[in-house]
Short mmCIF file of C-alpha atoms and ligand atoms in Angstrom, two decimals:
data_model
loop_
_atom_site.label_atom_id
_atom_site.label_comp_id
_atom_site.label_asym_id
_atom_site.label_seq_id
_atom_site.Cartn_x
_atom_site.Cartn_y
_atom_site.Cartn_z
CA MET S 530 -21.53 33.28 12.85
CA ALA S 531 -24.31 30.56 13.64
CA ASP S 532 -27.91 31.33 12.22
CA PRO S 533 -29.84 29.27 14.43
CA THR S 534 -32.93 30.00 12.17
CA SER S 535 -31.25 27.98 9.10
CA ARG S 536 -31.85 24.78 11.14
CA PRO S 537 -33.97 22.74 8.69
CA VAL S 538 -37.95 23.23 9.97
CA PRO S 539 -40.05 19.98 9.98
CA ARG S 540 -43.03 20.28 7.99
CA PRO S 541 -46.10 17.97 9.42
CA THR S 542 -47.76 15.26 7.43
CA PRO S 543 -51.81 14.33 8.64
CA GLU S 544 -49.78 10.60 10.35
CA THR S 545 -47.00 13.11 12.46
CA GLN S 546 -49.70 16.64 13.43
CA HIS S 547 -49.99 14.56 16.56
CA TYR S 548 -45.44 14.11 17.44
CA TRP S 549 -45.03 17.88 16.61
CA ASP S 550 -48.39 19.08 18.52
CA GLY S 551 -47.49 17.35 21.58
CA THR S 552 -43.46 18.43 21.73
CA LYS S 553 -45.02 22.06 21.38
CA VAL S 554 -46.69 21.81 24.57
CA GLY S 555 -43.66 19.66 26.03
CA GLU S 556 -44.66 16.10 25.64
CA LEU S 557 -43.09 13.50 23.67
CA ARG S 558 -45.46 11.45 22.08
CA LEU S 559 -45.01 7.73 20.95
CA GLN S 560 -47.48 5.56 19.85
CA ARG S 561 -48.41 1.80 21.27
CA CYS S 562 -50.06 -0.74 19.42
CA ASP S 563 -53.48 -2.59 21.32
CA ASP S 564 -52.84 -5.30 20.31
CA CYS S 565 -49.56 -6.28 20.29
CA GLU S 566 -48.43 -3.98 22.74
CA GLU S 567 -45.67 -2.61 20.49
CA VAL S 568 -44.47 1.02 21.24
CA TYR S 569 -43.11 2.73 17.67
CA PHE S 570 -41.30 5.72 15.96
CA PRO S 571 -41.59 7.47 14.01
CA PRO S 572 -45.22 7.65 13.83
CA ARG S 573 -47.42 6.01 11.48
CA PRO S 574 -51.41 5.10 11.61
CA PHE S 575 -50.47 1.86 12.25
CA CYS S 576 -48.42 -0.62 13.88
CA PRO S 577 -45.01 -1.79 11.96
CA LYS S 578 -45.01 -5.31 13.75
CA CYS S 579 -48.43 -6.83 13.39
CA SER S 580 -49.85 -3.99 11.30
CA SER S 581 -52.76 -3.55 13.58
CA LYS S 582 -54.63 -0.41 13.06
CA SER S 583 -55.85 -0.04 16.93
CA VAL S 584 -52.84 2.26 18.12
CA THR S 585 -52.78 4.73 20.99
CA VAL S 586 -50.37 8.24 21.43
CA PHE S 587 -49.32 8.20 24.57
CA ALA S 588 -46.47 10.85 26.40
CA ALA S 589 -43.32 8.72 26.67
CA SER S 590 -41.03 9.77 29.69
CA GLY S 591 -38.67 11.81 28.18
CA LEU S 592 -35.44 9.30 29.65
CA GLY S 593 -33.48 7.70 27.78
CA THR S 594 -29.86 6.41 27.42
CA LEU S 595 -27.08 8.13 24.54
CA HIS S 596 -26.98 5.30 22.21
CA SER S 597 -24.21 6.30 19.54
CA TYR S 598 -23.50 9.99 17.77
CA VAL S 599 -20.85 11.69 16.12
CA ILE S 600 -19.42 15.04 16.74
CA ASN S 601 -19.88 16.86 13.41
CA ALA S 602 -16.87 19.02 12.70
CA ARG S 603 -18.12 19.87 8.96
CA PRO S 604 -19.78 23.31 8.36
CA HIS S 605 -23.47 24.09 9.03
CA PRO S 606 -25.46 27.33 8.79
CA ALA S 607 -26.91 26.84 12.25
CA TRP S 608 -24.35 25.67 14.32
CA ALA S 609 -20.91 27.62 15.17
CA GLN S 610 -19.02 24.88 17.03
CA PRO S 611 -18.92 20.76 16.32
CA TYR S 612 -21.94 19.83 17.94
CA SER S 613 -23.62 16.67 18.30
CA ILE S 614 -25.65 14.32 16.08
CA ALA S 615 -27.11 11.87 18.56
CA LEU S 616 -29.63 8.35 18.52
CA VAL S 617 -30.96 8.53 21.78
CA LYS S 618 -32.33 4.93 23.14
CA LEU S 619 -35.78 5.69 24.83
CA ALA S 620 -36.65 4.24 28.18
CA GLU S 621 -39.94 3.07 26.16
CA GLY S 622 -38.00 1.27 23.29
CA PRO S 623 -37.32 2.71 20.08
CA THR S 624 -34.44 4.63 19.23
CA LEU S 625 -34.60 8.35 17.54
CA MET S 626 -31.71 10.97 16.49
CA SER S 627 -31.33 13.97 18.09
CA ASN S 628 -29.07 16.28 19.72
CA VAL S 629 -27.12 15.96 23.04
CA ILE S 630 -26.85 19.55 24.57
CA GLY S 631 -25.94 21.32 28.03
CA CYS S 632 -22.46 19.25 28.41
CA PRO S 633 -19.40 19.93 26.78
CA GLN S 634 -19.55 18.28 22.93
CA THR S 635 -16.81 16.26 23.73
CA PRO S 636 -16.08 12.11 23.41
CA GLU S 637 -14.83 12.92 27.03
CA ALA S 638 -18.11 14.67 28.26
CA LEU S 639 -20.72 12.33 25.88
CA GLU S 640 -20.21 8.66 27.09
CA LEU S 641 -22.01 6.12 25.64
CA ASP S 642 -25.07 4.48 27.69
CA MET S 643 -25.21 7.80 29.93
CA PRO S 644 -28.85 8.93 31.30
CA LEU S 645 -30.55 11.53 29.41
CA GLN S 646 -33.60 13.66 29.54
CA VAL S 647 -35.70 15.59 26.88
CA THR S 648 -35.98 18.92 26.53
CA PHE S 649 -37.62 21.24 24.16
CA GLU S 650 -36.73 24.00 22.11
CA GLU S 651 -38.82 26.46 20.38
CA LEU S 652 -38.28 26.78 16.69
CA THR S 653 -40.79 28.25 15.35
CA GLU S 654 -44.14 29.48 16.28
CA THR S 655 -45.28 25.72 14.89
CA ILE S 656 -42.38 23.84 15.57
CA THR S 657 -40.77 22.72 18.93
CA LEU S 658 -37.94 20.23 18.54
CA PRO S 659 -36.86 17.57 21.36
CA LEU S 660 -33.34 17.42 22.21
CA PHE S 661 -32.24 16.03 25.04
CA LYS S 662 -29.55 16.61 27.97
CA PRO S 663 -27.47 14.61 30.42
CA SER S 664 -30.29 13.46 32.84
CA GLU S 665 -30.78 15.47 36.27
CA ALA S 666 -31.10 12.62 37.83
CA ARG S 667 -27.33 10.92 37.46
CA ALA S 668 -25.39 10.17 40.44
CA MET F 1163 -25.88 -20.55 -10.50
CA THR F 1164 -28.16 -18.79 -13.20
CA ASP F 1165 -27.95 -18.70 -17.20
CA VAL F 1166 -26.68 -15.26 -17.59
CA ALA F 1167 -22.55 -13.86 -18.06
CA ILE F 1168 -21.60 -10.59 -18.09
CA VAL F 1169 -20.00 -10.43 -21.52
CA GLY F 1170 -18.95 -6.46 -21.61
CA ALA F 1171 -17.87 -4.54 -18.34
CA ALA F 1172 -15.91 -0.92 -18.30
CA GLU F 1173 -15.63 2.49 -16.75
CA THR F 1174 -15.63 5.54 -18.33
CA THR F 1175 -12.18 6.75 -20.08
CA GLU F 1176 -11.40 9.32 -17.20
CA LEU F 1177 -11.71 8.62 -13.69
CA GLY F 1178 -11.40 11.56 -10.95
CA LYS F 1179 -12.46 15.04 -12.21
CA ILE F 1180 -14.18 15.32 -15.20
CA PRO F 1181 -15.09 18.83 -15.75
CA GLY F 1182 -16.02 18.60 -19.61
CA MET F 1183 -19.00 16.03 -19.42
CA SER F 1184 -22.36 15.94 -18.08
CA GLN F 1185 -23.49 13.20 -15.38
CA LEU F 1186 -25.17 11.84 -18.51
CA GLN F 1187 -22.77 12.12 -20.68
CA LEU F 1188 -20.63 10.28 -18.32
CA HIS F 1189 -23.39 6.90 -18.76
CA ALA F 1190 -22.68 7.51 -22.35
CA ASP F 1191 -18.81 7.43 -22.39
CA ALA F 1192 -19.41 4.01 -19.82
CA ALA F 1193 -22.13 2.78 -22.22
CA PHE F 1194 -19.68 3.03 -25.20
CA ASN F 1195 -17.01 1.67 -23.27
CA THR F 1196 -18.85 -1.42 -22.98
CA LEU F 1197 -20.28 -1.97 -26.03
CA ALA F 1198 -16.90 -1.78 -27.45
CA ASP F 1199 -15.85 -4.11 -25.20
CA ALA F 1200 -18.53 -6.52 -25.48
CA GLY F 1201 -17.96 -5.74 -29.44
CA LEU F 1202 -21.67 -5.01 -29.34
CA SER F 1203 -23.34 -1.97 -30.96
CA VAL F 1204 -26.18 0.16 -29.87
CA GLY F 1205 -28.55 -2.02 -32.08
CA ASP F 1206 -27.86 -4.79 -29.61
CA ILE F 1207 -29.47 -3.79 -26.89
CA ASP F 1208 -33.09 -4.58 -25.51
CA GLY F 1209 -32.89 -3.65 -22.29
CA VAL F 1210 -32.20 -0.59 -20.23
CA ALA F 1211 -31.46 -0.43 -16.37
CA THR F 1212 -30.28 2.59 -14.83
CA ALA F 1213 -30.26 4.49 -11.30
CA GLY F 1214 -29.48 8.27 -10.46
CA GLU F 1215 -30.61 9.24 -14.07
CA SER F 1216 -33.97 7.61 -15.28
CA PRO F 1217 -33.84 4.62 -18.16
CA THR F 1218 -35.67 6.75 -20.26
CA GLY F 1219 -33.23 9.66 -20.42
CA VAL F 1220 -30.41 6.71 -20.82
CA ALA F 1221 -32.09 5.24 -23.57
CA HIS F 1222 -32.85 8.04 -25.59
CA TYR F 1223 -29.49 9.64 -24.70
CA LEU F 1224 -28.37 6.73 -26.64
CA GLY F 1225 -31.01 5.97 -29.41
CA ILE F 1226 -31.86 2.31 -27.92
CA THR F 1227 -35.77 0.98 -27.53
CA PRO F 1228 -35.92 -1.54 -24.94
CA HIS F 1229 -38.28 -4.13 -24.18
CA TRP F 1230 -37.24 -4.19 -21.11
CA VAL F 1231 -36.22 -1.42 -18.41
CA ASP F 1232 -35.25 -1.02 -14.59
CA ALA F 1233 -35.21 2.57 -12.94
CA THR F 1234 -34.39 0.71 -9.29
CA ALA F 1235 -32.70 3.49 -7.39
CA VAL F 1236 -32.27 2.23 -4.34
CA GLY F 1237 -28.43 4.00 -4.08
CA GLY F 1238 -25.13 2.91 -4.62
CA CYS F 1239 -25.96 -1.02 -4.45
CA SER F 1240 -28.43 -0.59 -7.61
CA PHE F 1241 -26.31 -1.67 -9.56
CA MET F 1242 -25.97 -4.96 -8.09
CA ILE F 1243 -30.14 -5.21 -7.80
CA HIS F 1244 -29.63 -4.35 -11.27
CA VAL F 1245 -28.10 -7.23 -12.33
CA ARG F 1246 -29.86 -9.48 -10.16
CA HIS F 1247 -33.01 -8.38 -12.34
CA ALA F 1248 -31.48 -8.45 -15.53
CA VAL F 1249 -30.53 -11.97 -14.98
CA ALA F 1250 -34.51 -12.67 -14.32
CA ALA F 1251 -35.45 -10.74 -17.69
CA ILE F 1252 -32.88 -12.91 -19.50
CA GLN F 1253 -33.98 -16.02 -17.82
CA SER F 1254 -37.63 -15.41 -18.61
CA GLY F 1255 -36.97 -14.35 -22.37
CA GLN F 1256 -38.66 -10.93 -21.35
CA CYS F 1257 -34.94 -9.62 -23.00
CA GLU F 1258 -31.72 -10.28 -24.50
CA THR F 1259 -29.10 -8.16 -23.81
CA VAL F 1260 -29.33 -5.54 -20.92
CA LEU F 1261 -27.36 -2.89 -20.70
CA ILE F 1262 -26.59 -1.19 -17.14
CA THR F 1263 -25.41 1.60 -17.03
CA HIS F 1264 -23.81 3.93 -14.87
CA GLY F 1265 -22.30 8.00 -14.34
CA GLU F 1266 -22.29 10.62 -11.95
CA SER F 1267 -20.69 13.94 -11.65
CA GLY F 1268 -20.48 13.98 -8.03
CA ARG F 1269 -16.85 16.13 -7.99
CA SER F 1270 -17.68 19.01 -10.76
CA ASN F 1271 -21.81 18.26 -10.43
CA ILE F 1272 -22.15 18.92 -13.95
CA GLY F 1273 -25.74 18.31 -15.45
CA ARG F 1274 -26.96 16.65 -11.65
CA GLY F 1275 -30.22 16.62 -10.94
CA GLY F 1276 -31.35 17.59 -7.07
CA ARG F 1277 -31.51 15.35 -4.69
CA PRO F 1278 -35.30 14.68 -3.40
CA GLY F 1279 -35.93 14.91 0.15
CA GLY F 1280 -38.37 17.65 1.59
CA ALA F 1281 -39.36 19.20 4.66
CA ALA F 1282 -42.19 16.79 5.19
CA THR F 1283 -40.39 13.17 4.81
CA LEU F 1284 -39.77 11.27 7.57
CA ALA F 1285 -35.93 12.02 7.14
CA GLY F 1286 -37.09 15.79 6.97
CA GLN F 1287 -39.05 15.79 9.83
CA PHE F 1288 -37.48 13.17 12.11
CA GLU F 1289 -33.41 13.58 11.35
CA MET F 1290 -32.78 16.44 9.11
CA PRO F 1291 -33.36 19.44 12.09
CA TYR F 1292 -30.93 17.75 14.21
CA GLY F 1293 -27.62 18.98 11.86
CA PRO F 1294 -26.60 16.35 9.52
CA VAL F 1295 -24.51 17.30 6.40
CA GLY F 1296 -24.53 14.93 4.14
CA ALA F 1297 -23.41 10.63 4.59
CA PRO F 1298 -20.36 11.71 6.83
CA THR F 1299 -22.49 12.72 9.73
CA LEU F 1300 -25.14 9.60 9.08
CA PHE F 1301 -23.41 6.85 7.68
CA THR F 1302 -21.57 6.94 10.74
CA LEU F 1303 -23.53 7.08 13.62
CA PRO F 1304 -23.44 2.91 14.42
CA VAL F 1305 -19.87 2.92 14.88
CA LEU F 1306 -19.19 4.48 18.62
CA ARG F 1307 -21.98 2.10 19.35
CA TYR F 1308 -20.15 -1.07 17.32
CA MET F 1309 -17.03 0.61 19.67
CA LYS F 1310 -18.06 0.02 22.48
CA ASP F 1311 -19.89 -3.19 21.89
CA PHE F 1312 -17.33 -5.23 20.35
CA GLY F 1313 -13.66 -3.35 21.07
CA LEU F 1314 -13.33 -1.96 18.02
CA THR F 1315 -10.22 0.56 18.42
CA HIS F 1316 -9.64 3.95 16.22
CA GLU F 1317 -6.49 2.27 14.70
CA GLN F 1318 -8.38 -1.38 13.40
CA LEU F 1319 -10.50 1.54 12.15
CA ALA F 1320 -8.05 3.28 10.88
CA MET F 1321 -6.51 0.14 9.36
CA VAL F 1322 -8.86 -0.65 7.15
CA ALA F 1323 -7.84 2.93 5.03
CA VAL F 1324 -4.50 1.79 5.58
CA VAL F 1325 -5.02 -1.46 4.15
CA GLN F 1326 -7.54 -0.30 1.43
CA ARG F 1327 -4.21 2.25 0.04
CA GLN F 1328 -1.72 -1.17 0.15
CA TRP F 1329 -4.23 -2.41 -2.88
CA ALA F 1330 -4.47 1.84 -4.53
CA GLY F 1331 -0.87 1.63 -4.63
CA LEU F 1332 -1.04 -1.08 -7.16
CA ASN F 1333 -3.80 0.21 -9.43
CA PRO F 1334 -2.75 3.32 -11.90
CA ARG F 1335 -6.50 4.46 -12.51
CA ALA F 1336 -6.67 4.80 -8.16
CA SER F 1337 -6.71 8.15 -7.07
CA PHE F 1338 -4.38 7.66 -4.38
CA HIS F 1339 -1.26 5.69 -4.74
CA ASP F 1340 1.56 6.84 -1.53
CA PRO F 1341 1.33 4.53 1.55
CA ILE F 1342 -0.53 5.65 4.35
CA THR F 1343 0.07 4.59 8.20
CA VAL F 1344 -2.25 4.56 11.29
CA ASP F 1345 -0.76 7.60 12.11
CA ASP F 1346 -1.57 9.43 9.21
CA VAL F 1347 -5.44 8.38 9.08
CA LEU F 1348 -5.38 9.30 12.70
CA ASN F 1349 -4.26 12.30 12.18
CA SER F 1350 -5.97 13.69 9.28
CA ARG F 1351 -8.82 16.36 9.89
CA MET F 1352 -11.92 15.34 11.70
CA ILE F 1353 -14.99 15.28 9.43
CA ALA F 1354 -17.34 13.83 12.44
CA TYR F 1355 -15.60 12.16 15.17
CA PRO F 1356 -14.70 8.96 15.37
CA PHE F 1357 -14.15 9.86 11.59
CA HIS F 1358 -10.83 10.99 9.74
CA LEU F 1359 -11.23 12.41 6.21
CA LEU F 1360 -8.85 8.96 5.35
CA GLU F 1361 -11.39 6.64 6.64
CA CYS F 1362 -14.29 8.97 4.31
CA CYS F 1363 -14.55 7.90 1.02
CA LEU F 1364 -13.26 10.23 -1.89
CA VAL F 1365 -15.57 12.43 -3.70
CA THR F 1366 -14.93 12.05 -7.71
CA ASP F 1367 -16.62 11.77 -11.31
CA GLY F 1368 -16.97 8.87 -13.40
CA GLY F 1369 -18.99 6.03 -14.74
CA GLY F 1370 -19.04 2.34 -15.62
CA ALA F 1371 -21.50 -0.19 -17.54
CA LEU F 1372 -21.93 -3.92 -17.90
CA ILE F 1373 -23.27 -5.87 -20.69
CA LEU F 1374 -25.17 -9.01 -19.61
CA THR F 1375 -26.62 -11.81 -21.84
CA ALA F 1376 -27.60 -15.54 -22.26
CA ALA F 1377 -24.63 -17.97 -20.84
CA GLU F 1378 -25.17 -19.97 -23.78
CA ARG F 1379 -24.08 -16.85 -25.88
CA ALA F 1380 -21.02 -15.77 -23.50
CA LYS F 1381 -18.88 -17.70 -25.17
CA ASN F 1382 -19.18 -15.94 -29.26
CA PHE F 1383 -18.07 -12.38 -26.99
CA PRO F 1384 -14.36 -10.95 -27.26
CA GLN F 1385 -13.95 -11.23 -23.55
CA PRO F 1386 -13.84 -14.58 -21.34
CA PRO F 1387 -17.22 -14.64 -20.10
CA VAL F 1388 -17.81 -14.08 -15.94
CA TYR F 1389 -20.77 -15.96 -14.69
CA ILE F 1390 -23.13 -14.45 -12.71
CA LEU F 1391 -23.84 -17.20 -10.07
CA GLY F 1392 -26.16 -15.60 -7.69
CA SER F 1393 -27.73 -12.87 -6.40
CA GLY F 1394 -29.64 -11.31 -3.29
CA GLU F 1395 -31.16 -7.67 -3.11
CA SER F 1396 -33.31 -6.69 0.27
CA VAL F 1397 -34.09 -2.78 2.02
CA GLU F 1398 -34.00 -1.90 5.81
CA THR F 1399 -34.26 1.84 6.43
CA PRO F 1400 -34.54 5.16 4.28
CA MET F 1401 -33.24 7.03 7.84
CA ILE F 1402 -30.46 5.39 9.73
CA SER F 1403 -31.68 6.16 13.06
CA GLN F 1404 -33.95 3.34 13.13
CA MET F 1405 -31.62 0.65 12.50
CA GLN F 1406 -33.15 -2.27 13.52
CA ASP F 1407 -29.64 -2.99 15.67
CA LEU F 1408 -26.61 -0.48 14.97
CA THR F 1409 -24.10 -3.13 15.08
CA SER F 1410 -24.99 -5.01 11.88
CA SER F 1411 -26.91 -4.53 8.68
CA ARG F 1412 -30.33 -6.36 7.95
CA ALA F 1413 -29.81 -5.42 4.47
CA PHE F 1414 -26.17 -6.80 3.94
CA ARG F 1415 -27.76 -10.05 6.16
CA VAL F 1416 -30.79 -10.92 3.74
CA ALA F 1417 -29.01 -10.58 0.27
CA GLY F 1418 -25.67 -11.63 1.23
CA SER F 1419 -27.29 -15.09 2.77
CA ARG F 1420 -29.45 -15.23 -0.35
CA ALA F 1421 -26.45 -14.77 -2.82
CA MET F 1422 -24.54 -17.42 -1.24
CA ALA F 1423 -27.66 -19.67 -1.55
CA ASP F 1424 -28.25 -18.51 -4.96
CA ALA F 1425 -24.72 -19.33 -6.03
CA GLY F 1426 -24.45 -22.69 -4.20
CA ILE F 1427 -21.12 -21.87 -2.58
CA ASN F 1428 -19.59 -21.74 0.72
CA HIS F 1429 -17.72 -19.10 2.84
CA ALA F 1430 -14.43 -21.20 1.60
CA ASP F 1431 -14.78 -21.07 -2.49
CA VAL F 1432 -14.42 -16.90 -2.22
CA ASP F 1433 -11.17 -15.82 -3.72
CA HIS F 1434 -11.72 -12.29 -3.77
CA MET F 1435 -14.63 -9.62 -2.45
CA MET F 1436 -16.03 -6.26 -2.36
CA VAL F 1437 -17.14 -4.72 0.25
CA TYR F 1438 -18.59 -0.97 -1.02
CA ASP F 1439 -16.77 1.02 1.58
CA ALA F 1440 -18.52 4.52 1.53
CA PHE F 1441 -16.26 4.68 4.90
CA ALA F 1442 -14.04 2.76 6.75
CA HIS F 1443 -16.59 0.85 9.17
CA LEU F 1444 -18.50 -0.71 5.97
CA PRO F 1445 -15.93 -3.30 5.29
CA ILE F 1446 -16.29 -4.26 9.22
CA TYR F 1447 -19.92 -4.97 8.56
CA GLY F 1448 -20.16 -6.75 5.50
CA LEU F 1449 -17.29 -9.34 6.35
CA GLU F 1450 -19.12 -9.61 9.49
CA ASP F 1451 -22.95 -9.97 8.45
CA LEU F 1452 -21.86 -12.04 5.84
CA GLY F 1453 -20.41 -14.23 8.43
CA PHE F 1454 -17.00 -14.06 7.10
CA CYS F 1455 -15.94 -13.24 10.33
CA GLN F 1456 -17.49 -13.83 13.68
CA LYS F 1457 -19.42 -10.81 15.36
CA GLY F 1458 -16.76 -8.13 16.56
CA GLU F 1459 -13.73 -9.81 14.86
CA ALA F 1460 -13.51 -8.72 11.54
CA GLY F 1461 -11.36 -5.24 12.51
CA SER F 1462 -8.73 -7.81 13.72
CA PHE F 1463 -9.30 -9.65 10.67
CA ILE F 1464 -8.51 -6.09 8.47
CA ALA F 1465 -5.87 -5.25 11.02
CA GLU F 1466 -3.58 -8.29 11.05
CA GLY F 1467 -3.61 -8.48 7.16
CA ASN F 1468 -5.90 -10.50 5.97
CA THR F 1469 -7.32 -9.10 3.67
CA ALA F 1470 -4.46 -7.27 2.63
CA PRO F 1471 -2.24 -7.61 -0.88
CA GLY F 1472 -1.29 -11.07 -0.60
CA GLY F 1473 -3.55 -12.16 2.60
CA CYS F 1474 -6.25 -14.72 2.52
CA LEU F 1475 -9.02 -12.97 1.82
CA PRO F 1476 -8.34 -10.21 -1.19
CA LEU F 1477 -11.19 -7.46 -0.50
CA ASN F 1478 -11.20 -3.69 -1.98
CA THR F 1479 -8.86 -4.80 -4.69
CA ASN F 1480 -8.87 -2.12 -6.74
CA GLY F 1481 -8.39 0.88 -3.38
CA GLY F 1482 -12.33 0.89 -2.63
CA GLY F 1483 -14.03 3.61 -2.24
CA LEU F 1484 -11.66 5.25 0.13
CA SER F 1485 -8.56 5.43 -2.38
CA PHE F 1486 -9.89 4.09 -5.46
CA MET F 1487 -12.63 6.57 -6.11
CA HIS F 1488 -16.33 7.09 -5.33
CA SER F 1489 -18.51 9.50 -7.26
CA GLY F 1490 -21.54 8.64 -4.92
CA MET F 1491 -23.17 5.20 -5.46
CA TYR F 1492 -20.04 3.35 -6.06
CA GLY F 1493 -21.96 0.27 -6.43
CA MET F 1494 -20.79 0.39 -10.57
CA TYR F 1495 -16.92 0.07 -9.58
CA ALA F 1496 -17.05 -2.43 -6.98
CA LEU F 1497 -18.89 -4.44 -9.41
CA GLN F 1498 -16.05 -3.39 -12.50
CA GLU F 1499 -13.42 -5.02 -10.24
CA SER F 1500 -14.89 -7.80 -10.28
CA VAL F 1501 -15.23 -8.45 -13.07
CA ARG F 1502 -11.70 -7.68 -14.06
CA GLN F 1503 -10.61 -9.80 -11.40
CA ILE F 1504 -12.74 -13.07 -12.45
CA ARG F 1505 -11.41 -12.62 -16.50
CA GLY F 1506 -7.79 -11.98 -14.90
CA THR F 1507 -7.41 -8.56 -15.89
CA ALA F 1508 -7.35 -6.61 -12.53
CA ALA F 1509 -4.15 -4.53 -12.18
CA ALA F 1510 -3.59 -5.64 -8.54
CA GLN F 1511 -4.35 -9.60 -9.54
CA VAL F 1512 -5.41 -11.75 -7.33
CA PRO F 1513 -4.05 -15.71 -8.61
CA ASP F 1514 -6.88 -18.08 -9.63
CA ALA F 1515 -9.35 -15.47 -8.72
CA GLN F 1516 -12.28 -18.16 -10.06
CA VAL F 1517 -15.27 -16.65 -7.37
CA SER F 1518 -16.01 -13.11 -6.68
CA LEU F 1519 -17.82 -11.52 -4.14
CA CYS F 1520 -19.40 -8.37 -4.65
CA LEU F 1521 -21.42 -6.26 -1.40
CA GLY F 1522 -23.04 -3.40 -2.20
CA VAL F 1523 -24.52 -0.85 -0.08
CA GLY F 1524 -27.25 1.94 -1.01
CA GLY F 1525 -28.15 4.89 1.03
CA MET F 1526 -27.03 4.71 4.78
CA PHE F 1527 -27.18 1.10 5.49
CA GLY F 1528 -31.05 1.61 3.45
CA ALA F 1529 -30.49 -1.06 1.37
CA SER F 1530 -28.26 -4.14 0.15
CA GLY F 1531 -27.26 -5.89 -3.63
CA CYS F 1532 -24.67 -9.08 -3.22
CA VAL F 1533 -23.64 -10.24 -6.66
CA VAL F 1534 -21.68 -13.83 -7.27
CA LEU F 1535 -19.62 -13.79 -9.78
CA GLY F 1536 -17.52 -16.83 -11.25
CA ASN F 1537 -15.30 -17.95 -14.48
CA THR F 1538 -17.34 -21.18 -14.73
ZN1 ZN A 686 -48.86 -4.62 16.96
#
C-alpha cells in the first residue's frame, strides 16, 4: 500500500543548495560562523547568532543522539506502518528532524538519547534525504 | 494597565458542526452576535483585525470602511495579538472602535482557503520529507524529551484531558460532557506516540468576535466592561524542530512575562487562567513558562486537582480545545471564556473572578500572545 514516491520532495533554494548537494554525495553539511564559531541549521548565508556573513560550509560527523520523537499512527501515503518522526541532536550542536530507521518503530527500541548515525536514502535523481540509524559504535 | 476595554464579545450562534456556513459567514455570524452584545451597528466600527481571512475580505463582506486594519496571522494566538495591537491603536487615536473576528470551517471545510507551505519553504525541505501529518505529529514532538528530563508520566499527561473534561461537563456548549478517566485516555486510539486521541484537540467549526474601545466609553455599553490590563506577544520558530529548548516555549516566556509586567500583576493576583490547549502538554508548558509552577511541577500540579473545578487556579474552564471546541485557531475561544469569567457570565463561573490571564499559542510553539483582563 505504501508508495515511497509519494514522500514530499524538498525543493532547494539558492541558500540551501549546498546542503542537498552534500546529501547527494554522502555528506551532512552544516555551516559554521567564522567570527563567533556558532554551528547552525537550517542553512542560511549568515550567522543567526551574530549576523556575520562570513560563514563556512563543512561536513558534519553524521553522529548524533535521539533527542525526542513521536511514532506516527496517522495514515501517510508514503508509509505502510507506524513510523518515527525524530528530532536528532547532532554532535556539532544543531537539532534536525529526520526518521530513525533500522530498528523497530517502538518506544522500547527507540530509547531517548541513544546514539545515532546518519545514513542516506536517495529519493529522486536530485534529492537524497539524511536519515538516521542506531550507531554501529554502540556497545 | 491600559485605557482600553472589551465591550462586546460573542461566539457564533452554533459551535461544532456547521455545514451550512462558509468560513467567511462564520466571521459575519460572530461579528453580528458581538455587535448585538455591544449594542452597536456595523457603522460604529472603524477598525478591523482578523486572521484566517483577510481584514479586506471581512471588512468588505460586513460593509465596514476601516481607518485601521491588522492582518497579523501567526496562528491561533493571532487574536490575542490583535487585542494588543488594537489597544495601541485606540490609545494613540488611530481608531476608536475595533472589531476582531474569527471564523473557521475547520471540520466542514466550507469556503476555507488553502494552507501555505510549498516544497521550497524551510519546513518543506527540512520537516515535510520525514512524514509529519499535521499538528498531531509535530506539536507533540517535544514531549518525550520533557517526560524524560522532568519525570512527567503518561498518567499525568492524561490527567490534563481528564480535568478539562470535568470543566466541559459544566458547560452546555462544550462538545463533550461525559466524564473520562485516565484509563479512558490511555486506552483511546494512538495518534502519535505518546499522544492518544483524547490528548489531542477536537476539530470543529465555529467563530467568535470581540469589540474594543476606550475604557472611558466602556461604561456606556450594555455589558459590564472587561478592561485590558496588559498584553504581550512574541514569536520563536516556524519549525518545531528548531525550538531552542524542547521543554520550554520562548514565545510563552516572552509574551507572558511582558503581559504580567504590563498589567502590574503577580501570580497570586490571577483568579482564572486560560492556556491554549491544542494538545495535553500545552497547559503544562504554559503554567511553567509563566512561572505559575516550578519547572517540572505542572504535571503533578494539574493531576492533584489544582486547576480543576474547586481548585486554587481554575484553568481552561470552558473545557478547552480538548473538550469544548477547537476549529484550528482556538485563541478566540480562550479569549471569549476569559471575558465571560470577568463579566461573571461563564457556564462554570469562578467565584469572584477579577483577573483572568489568557495565553495563546500560534503554530507549533511558533508564536504566542498573552492578554490579562480584569473587571476594574
Ligand atoms: Zn556568528
